[in-house]
Tab-separated table of C-alpha atoms in Angstrom:
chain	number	residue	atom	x	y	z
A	644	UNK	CA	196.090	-41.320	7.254
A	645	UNK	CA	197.316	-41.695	3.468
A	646	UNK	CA	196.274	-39.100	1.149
A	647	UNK	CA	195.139	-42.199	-0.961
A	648	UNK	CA	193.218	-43.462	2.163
A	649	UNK	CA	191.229	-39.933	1.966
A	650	UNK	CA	191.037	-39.378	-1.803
A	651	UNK	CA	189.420	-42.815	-1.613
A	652	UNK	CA	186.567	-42.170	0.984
A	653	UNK	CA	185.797	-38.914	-0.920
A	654	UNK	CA	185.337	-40.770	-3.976
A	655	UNK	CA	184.017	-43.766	-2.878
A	656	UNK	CA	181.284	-41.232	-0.686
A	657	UNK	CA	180.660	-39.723	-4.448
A	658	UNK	CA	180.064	-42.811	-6.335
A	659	UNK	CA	177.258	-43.598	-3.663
A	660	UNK	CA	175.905	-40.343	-4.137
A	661	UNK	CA	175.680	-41.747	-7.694
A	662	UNK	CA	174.330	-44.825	-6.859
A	663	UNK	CA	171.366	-42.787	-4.496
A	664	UNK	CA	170.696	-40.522	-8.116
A	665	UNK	CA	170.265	-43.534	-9.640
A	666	UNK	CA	167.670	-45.670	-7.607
A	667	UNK	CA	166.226	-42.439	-6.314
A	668	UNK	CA	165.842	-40.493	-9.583
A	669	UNK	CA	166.781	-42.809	-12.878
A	670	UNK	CA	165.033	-45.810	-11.433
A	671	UNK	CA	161.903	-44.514	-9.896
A	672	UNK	CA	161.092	-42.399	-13.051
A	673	UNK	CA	161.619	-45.717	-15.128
A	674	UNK	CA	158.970	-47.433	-12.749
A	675	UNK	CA	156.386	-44.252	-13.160
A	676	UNK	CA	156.802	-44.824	-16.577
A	677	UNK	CA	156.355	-47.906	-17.064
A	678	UNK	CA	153.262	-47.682	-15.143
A	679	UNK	CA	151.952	-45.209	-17.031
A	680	UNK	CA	152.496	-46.872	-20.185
A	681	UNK	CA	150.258	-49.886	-19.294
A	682	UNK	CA	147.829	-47.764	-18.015
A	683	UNK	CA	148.207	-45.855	-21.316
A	684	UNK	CA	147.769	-49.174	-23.234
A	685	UNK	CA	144.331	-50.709	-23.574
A	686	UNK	CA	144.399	-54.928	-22.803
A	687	UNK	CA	143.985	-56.100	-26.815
A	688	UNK	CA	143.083	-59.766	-28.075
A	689	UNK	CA	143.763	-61.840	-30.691
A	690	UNK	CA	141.309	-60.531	-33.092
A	691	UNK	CA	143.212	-57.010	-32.347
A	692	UNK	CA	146.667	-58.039	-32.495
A	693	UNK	CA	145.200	-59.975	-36.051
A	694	UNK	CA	144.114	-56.362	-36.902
A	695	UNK	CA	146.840	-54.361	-36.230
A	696	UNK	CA	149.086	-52.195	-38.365
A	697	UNK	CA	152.594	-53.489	-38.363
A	698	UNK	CA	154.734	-51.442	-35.913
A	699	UNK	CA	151.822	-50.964	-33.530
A	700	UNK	CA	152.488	-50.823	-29.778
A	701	UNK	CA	149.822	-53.283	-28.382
A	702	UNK	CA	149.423	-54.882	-24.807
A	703	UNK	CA	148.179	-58.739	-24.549
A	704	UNK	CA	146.839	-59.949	-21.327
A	705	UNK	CA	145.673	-63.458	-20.689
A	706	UNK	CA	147.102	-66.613	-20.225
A	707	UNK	CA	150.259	-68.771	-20.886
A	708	UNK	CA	148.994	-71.761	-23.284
A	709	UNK	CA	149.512	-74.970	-22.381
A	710	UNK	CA	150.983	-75.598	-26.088
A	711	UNK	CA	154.004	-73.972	-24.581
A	712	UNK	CA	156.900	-76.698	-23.735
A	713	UNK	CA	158.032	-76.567	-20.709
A	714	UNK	CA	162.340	-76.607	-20.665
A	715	UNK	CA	162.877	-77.059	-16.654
A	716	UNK	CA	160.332	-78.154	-14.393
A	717	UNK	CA	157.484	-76.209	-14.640
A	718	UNK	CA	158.985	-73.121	-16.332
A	719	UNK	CA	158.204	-72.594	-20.114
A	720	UNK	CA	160.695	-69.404	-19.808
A	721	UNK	CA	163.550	-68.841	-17.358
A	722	UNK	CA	166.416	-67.147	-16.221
A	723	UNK	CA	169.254	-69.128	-14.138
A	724	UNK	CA	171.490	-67.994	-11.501
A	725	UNK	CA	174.523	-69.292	-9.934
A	726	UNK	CA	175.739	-68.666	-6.842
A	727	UNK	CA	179.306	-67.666	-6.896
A	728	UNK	CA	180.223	-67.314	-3.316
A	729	UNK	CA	180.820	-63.642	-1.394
A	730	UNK	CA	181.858	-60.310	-2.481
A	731	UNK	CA	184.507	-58.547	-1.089
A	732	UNK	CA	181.752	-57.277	2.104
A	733	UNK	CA	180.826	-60.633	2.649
A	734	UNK	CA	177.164	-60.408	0.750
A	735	UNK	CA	176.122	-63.466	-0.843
A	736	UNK	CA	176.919	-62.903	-5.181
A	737	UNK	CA	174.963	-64.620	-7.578
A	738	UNK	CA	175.695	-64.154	-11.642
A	739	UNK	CA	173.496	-65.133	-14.368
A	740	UNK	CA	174.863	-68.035	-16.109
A	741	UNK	CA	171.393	-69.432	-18.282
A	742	UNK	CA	168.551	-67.665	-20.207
A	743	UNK	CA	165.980	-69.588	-21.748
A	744	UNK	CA	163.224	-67.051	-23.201
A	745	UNK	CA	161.683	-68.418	-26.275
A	746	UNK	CA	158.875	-67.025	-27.912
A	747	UNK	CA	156.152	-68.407	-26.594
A	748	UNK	CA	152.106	-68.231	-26.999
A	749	UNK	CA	149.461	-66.466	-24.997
A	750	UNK	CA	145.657	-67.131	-24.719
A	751	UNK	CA	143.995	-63.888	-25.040
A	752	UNK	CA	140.570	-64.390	-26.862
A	753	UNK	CA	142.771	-66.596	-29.202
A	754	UNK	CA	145.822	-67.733	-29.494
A	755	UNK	CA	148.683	-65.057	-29.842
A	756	UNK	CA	151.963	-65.883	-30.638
A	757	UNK	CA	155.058	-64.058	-29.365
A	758	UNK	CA	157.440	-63.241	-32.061
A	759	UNK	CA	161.228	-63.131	-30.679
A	760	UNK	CA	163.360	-64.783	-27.899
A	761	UNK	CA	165.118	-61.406	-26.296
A	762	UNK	CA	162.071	-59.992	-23.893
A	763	UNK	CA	162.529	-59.679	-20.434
A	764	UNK	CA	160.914	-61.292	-17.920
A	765	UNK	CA	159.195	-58.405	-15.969
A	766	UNK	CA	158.067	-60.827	-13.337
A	767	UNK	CA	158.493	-64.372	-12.862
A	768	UNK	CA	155.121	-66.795	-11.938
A	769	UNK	CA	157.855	-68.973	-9.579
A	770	UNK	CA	161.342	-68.922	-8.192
A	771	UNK	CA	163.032	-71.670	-7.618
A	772	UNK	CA	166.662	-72.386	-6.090
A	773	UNK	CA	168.340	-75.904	-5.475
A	774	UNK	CA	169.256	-76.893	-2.132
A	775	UNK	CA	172.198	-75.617	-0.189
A	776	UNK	CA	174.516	-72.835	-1.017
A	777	UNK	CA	177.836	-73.830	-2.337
A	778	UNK	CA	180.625	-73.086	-4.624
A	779	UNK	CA	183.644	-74.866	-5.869
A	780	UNK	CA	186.711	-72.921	-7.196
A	781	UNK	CA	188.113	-76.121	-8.530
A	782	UNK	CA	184.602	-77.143	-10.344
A	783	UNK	CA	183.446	-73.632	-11.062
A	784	UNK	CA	179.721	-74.728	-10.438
A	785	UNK	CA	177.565	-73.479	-7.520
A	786	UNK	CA	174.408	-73.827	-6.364
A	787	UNK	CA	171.466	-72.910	-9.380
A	788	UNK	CA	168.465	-70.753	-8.851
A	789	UNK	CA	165.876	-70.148	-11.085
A	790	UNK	CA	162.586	-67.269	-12.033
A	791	UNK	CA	160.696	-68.088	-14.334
A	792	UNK	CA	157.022	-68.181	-16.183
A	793	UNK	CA	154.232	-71.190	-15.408
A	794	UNK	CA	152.449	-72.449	-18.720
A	795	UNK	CA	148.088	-71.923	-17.528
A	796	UNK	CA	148.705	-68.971	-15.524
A	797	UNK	CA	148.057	-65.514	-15.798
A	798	UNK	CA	150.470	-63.273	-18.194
A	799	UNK	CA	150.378	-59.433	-19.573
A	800	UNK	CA	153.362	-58.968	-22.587
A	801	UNK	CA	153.882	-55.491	-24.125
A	802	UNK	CA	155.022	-55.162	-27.506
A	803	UNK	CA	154.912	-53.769	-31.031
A	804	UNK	CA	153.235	-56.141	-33.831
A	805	UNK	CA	154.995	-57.900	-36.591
A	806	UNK	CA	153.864	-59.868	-39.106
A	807	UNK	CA	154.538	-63.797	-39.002
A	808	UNK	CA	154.173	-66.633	-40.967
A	809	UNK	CA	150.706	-67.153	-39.848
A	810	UNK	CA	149.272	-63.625	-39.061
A	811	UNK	CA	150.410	-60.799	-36.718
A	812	UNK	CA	152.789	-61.808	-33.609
A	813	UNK	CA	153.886	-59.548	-31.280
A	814	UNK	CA	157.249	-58.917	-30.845
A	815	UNK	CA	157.392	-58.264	-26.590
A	816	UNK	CA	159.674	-56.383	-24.780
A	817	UNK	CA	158.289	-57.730	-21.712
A	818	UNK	CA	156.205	-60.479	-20.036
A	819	UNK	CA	155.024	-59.984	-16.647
A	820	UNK	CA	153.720	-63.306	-15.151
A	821	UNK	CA	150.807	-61.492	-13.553
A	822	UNK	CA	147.942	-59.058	-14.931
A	823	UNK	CA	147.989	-55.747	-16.152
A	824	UNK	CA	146.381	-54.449	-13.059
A	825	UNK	CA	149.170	-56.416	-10.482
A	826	UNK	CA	152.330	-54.994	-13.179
A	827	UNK	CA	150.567	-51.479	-12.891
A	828	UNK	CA	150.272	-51.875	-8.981
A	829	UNK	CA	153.845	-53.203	-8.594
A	830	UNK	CA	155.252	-50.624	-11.046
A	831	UNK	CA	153.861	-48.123	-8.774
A	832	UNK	CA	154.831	-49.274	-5.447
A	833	UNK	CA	158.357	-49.162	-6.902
A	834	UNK	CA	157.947	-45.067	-7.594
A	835	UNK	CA	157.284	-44.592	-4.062
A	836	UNK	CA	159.697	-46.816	-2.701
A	837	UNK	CA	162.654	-46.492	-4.679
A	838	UNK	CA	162.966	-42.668	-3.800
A	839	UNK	CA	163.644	-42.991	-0.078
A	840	UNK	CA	166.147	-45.941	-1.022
A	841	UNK	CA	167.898	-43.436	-3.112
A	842	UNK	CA	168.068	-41.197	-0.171
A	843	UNK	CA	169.108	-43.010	2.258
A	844	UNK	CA	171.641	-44.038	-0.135
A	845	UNK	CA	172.579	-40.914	-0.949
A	846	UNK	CA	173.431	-39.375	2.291
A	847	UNK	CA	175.515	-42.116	3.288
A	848	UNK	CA	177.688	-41.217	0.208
A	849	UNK	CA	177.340	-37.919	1.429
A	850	UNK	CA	178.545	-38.466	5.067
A	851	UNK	CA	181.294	-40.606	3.601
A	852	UNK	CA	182.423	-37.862	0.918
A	853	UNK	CA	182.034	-35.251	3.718
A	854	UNK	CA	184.653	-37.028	6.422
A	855	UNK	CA	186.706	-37.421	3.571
A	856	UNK	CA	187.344	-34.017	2.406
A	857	UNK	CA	186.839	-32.800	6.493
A	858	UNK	CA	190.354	-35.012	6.962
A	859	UNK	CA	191.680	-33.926	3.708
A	860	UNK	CA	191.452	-30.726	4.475
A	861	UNK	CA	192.962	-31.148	8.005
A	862	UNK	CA	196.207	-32.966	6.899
A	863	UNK	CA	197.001	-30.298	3.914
């Protein structure tokens, strides 16, 4: 065997170490914090956000107003995916080519308005994916799926306020197409999980690192 061959496997068992750190440690504590943080956060209304000191970290949970356009089928906010054929294991690889995230206005005891266009989408109402699964090379266009939020239903955004031409908006980080209560739930089921997919992760990296230096060792 190569000593490239070797130095590989030992450094390709490392980076999934890495990878294990990650989802296990980085990942998990992102999810127990954002959990905490909307239980932290009182749900606030319109009169509230109308109230509010600029600057102030606020949580809004109602409903997506119908005055919101919708841009593709039902979705008043979406991100796009394109399918781009397999990776180099054979897994299916999809790349985001379209995001349409524009503020948008929330019914919560009156109407709040969302300031900016760069939140995330914490979780989408609907997904949605066209039929088939293709790619061309000489086209460069494969097959489209979408996530997304549904003007009427239920939606929790977290944000700081800002003032607006009108009165206070929020400027969001994120919109979860859900309540607070589902986002906290979800959040939390993420802790718990993402730990033991970290692991499991991890000690492949390990066994992979480990048969690598065992045969580099061996050949010195």
């Amino acid at each position: 065997m190569q000593l490239a061959v070797r130095s590989f496997l030992v450094l390709f068992g490392l980076v999934f170490v890495g990878l294990g750190y990650f989802f296990g440690v980085t990942m998990a504590d992102q999810a127990r914090a954002g959990a905490t943080r909307a239980e932290r956060l009182a749900p606030a209304s319109a009169p509230t956000v109308e109230g509010a000191a600029p600057g102030a970290e606020l949580l809004v949970e109602g409903a997506l107003s119908a005055r919101n356009q919708a841009h593709f089928r039902n979705f008043v906010a979406y991100v796009r995916e394109e399918f781009r054929g397999a990776d180099s294991n054979g897994d299916d690889k999809w790349e985001e080519d379209e995001r349409i995230t524009p503020p948008l206005t929330l019914e919560a005891g009156g109407l709040v308005q969302i300031a900016n266009d760069d939140y995330t989408i914490a979780g989408p109402h609907e997904r949605w994916q066209e039929e088939g699964l293709n790619w061309s090379s000489r086209t460069e266009e494969g097959t489209k799926r979408y996530m997304g939020l549904v003007a009427g239903r239920p939606a929790m955004a977290i944000g700081v306020v800002a003032p607006g031409r009108e009165g206070n908006e929020l400027r969001a980080e994120l919109i979860y197409g859900g309540t607070r209560q589902e986002y906290i739930a979800g959040q939390r089921d993420m802790a718990r999980f993402l730990p033991w997919v970290g692991l499991a992760v991890a000690l492949v990296g390990a066994g992979v690192a480990f048969i690598g230096a065992w045969v580099l060792r061996r050949w010195r």
